[in-house]
Steps between C-alpha positions, in 0.01 A plus 500: 500500500291558813706807589447640150122449522484653847725790396288579196179493705659721766623745239159522331319565829763752615497695171119501478478616861755778476390605150135523602585699812717742307243539224209560734680715759692721258346447155141534621601728789329288765733644763318834469157387385479233775221315314413420138174325417591252227194270487308604810421333727681190368842663453627818658858622532536632854840599639597328821823453692524178699755478780372156608421187302176439306204699627730696733562203730825487698548877489784545749557867420673656203863420575487186713238337281682598184821320594330202665288443189798545266689238703200266508447533123867429429500202738192352328663561162813316613295210640310471172825500302636220718175302461513559123803267479269208579250583228454384146229561244376845417202589721667523842797702371257747342309527827824550696609764249169686530534515879864611477426765235217642709704494820791678331264756345372589845854497645602748231212729599594482867861589417412786264180645651506367857166324439333287233315693230151355453251630247255231385155502656229262385140489617201309376142409556418769755807424711730801536855371555703756701835329434757563227766265367755478219628258235765367741220395735325324211824314418547397863138385528495303174843351573387392848186339352721315250729381778201366694343330198813350348722411797509126551449422133765238424573657163580834660732403785788260536 
């Protein structure tokens, strides 16, 4: 049951990530427009290509970084799948699935585009955020928060 829960969460995050990227890049033509003000300044679609990890960290160059980060993402996915065997309940498997779905969404981008497609930019309260992210990043972040909050709960692990 834990694998089913994790798989469903991973699938939802992956489909939302790839669907939103496709819709914004091609449906709204963000590739050419480069920026669309949705609810400025709170939400702007701004095209960005990330060859590193979040916020451009660990940018080792287009080809080296691409394959190192693909390998790292797949290794983390494998480790999470192995850890999943020791889980029960529903919260931790959902968190694991969210991380895996996000990681695989970004792996897909690196394989297809050579970099991760980012487009979400949010600013608020006079603070102008220069960074962009995507739904995969949201899944990874929320999944990681869930792992931190729920790991160690006796009902969630064996």
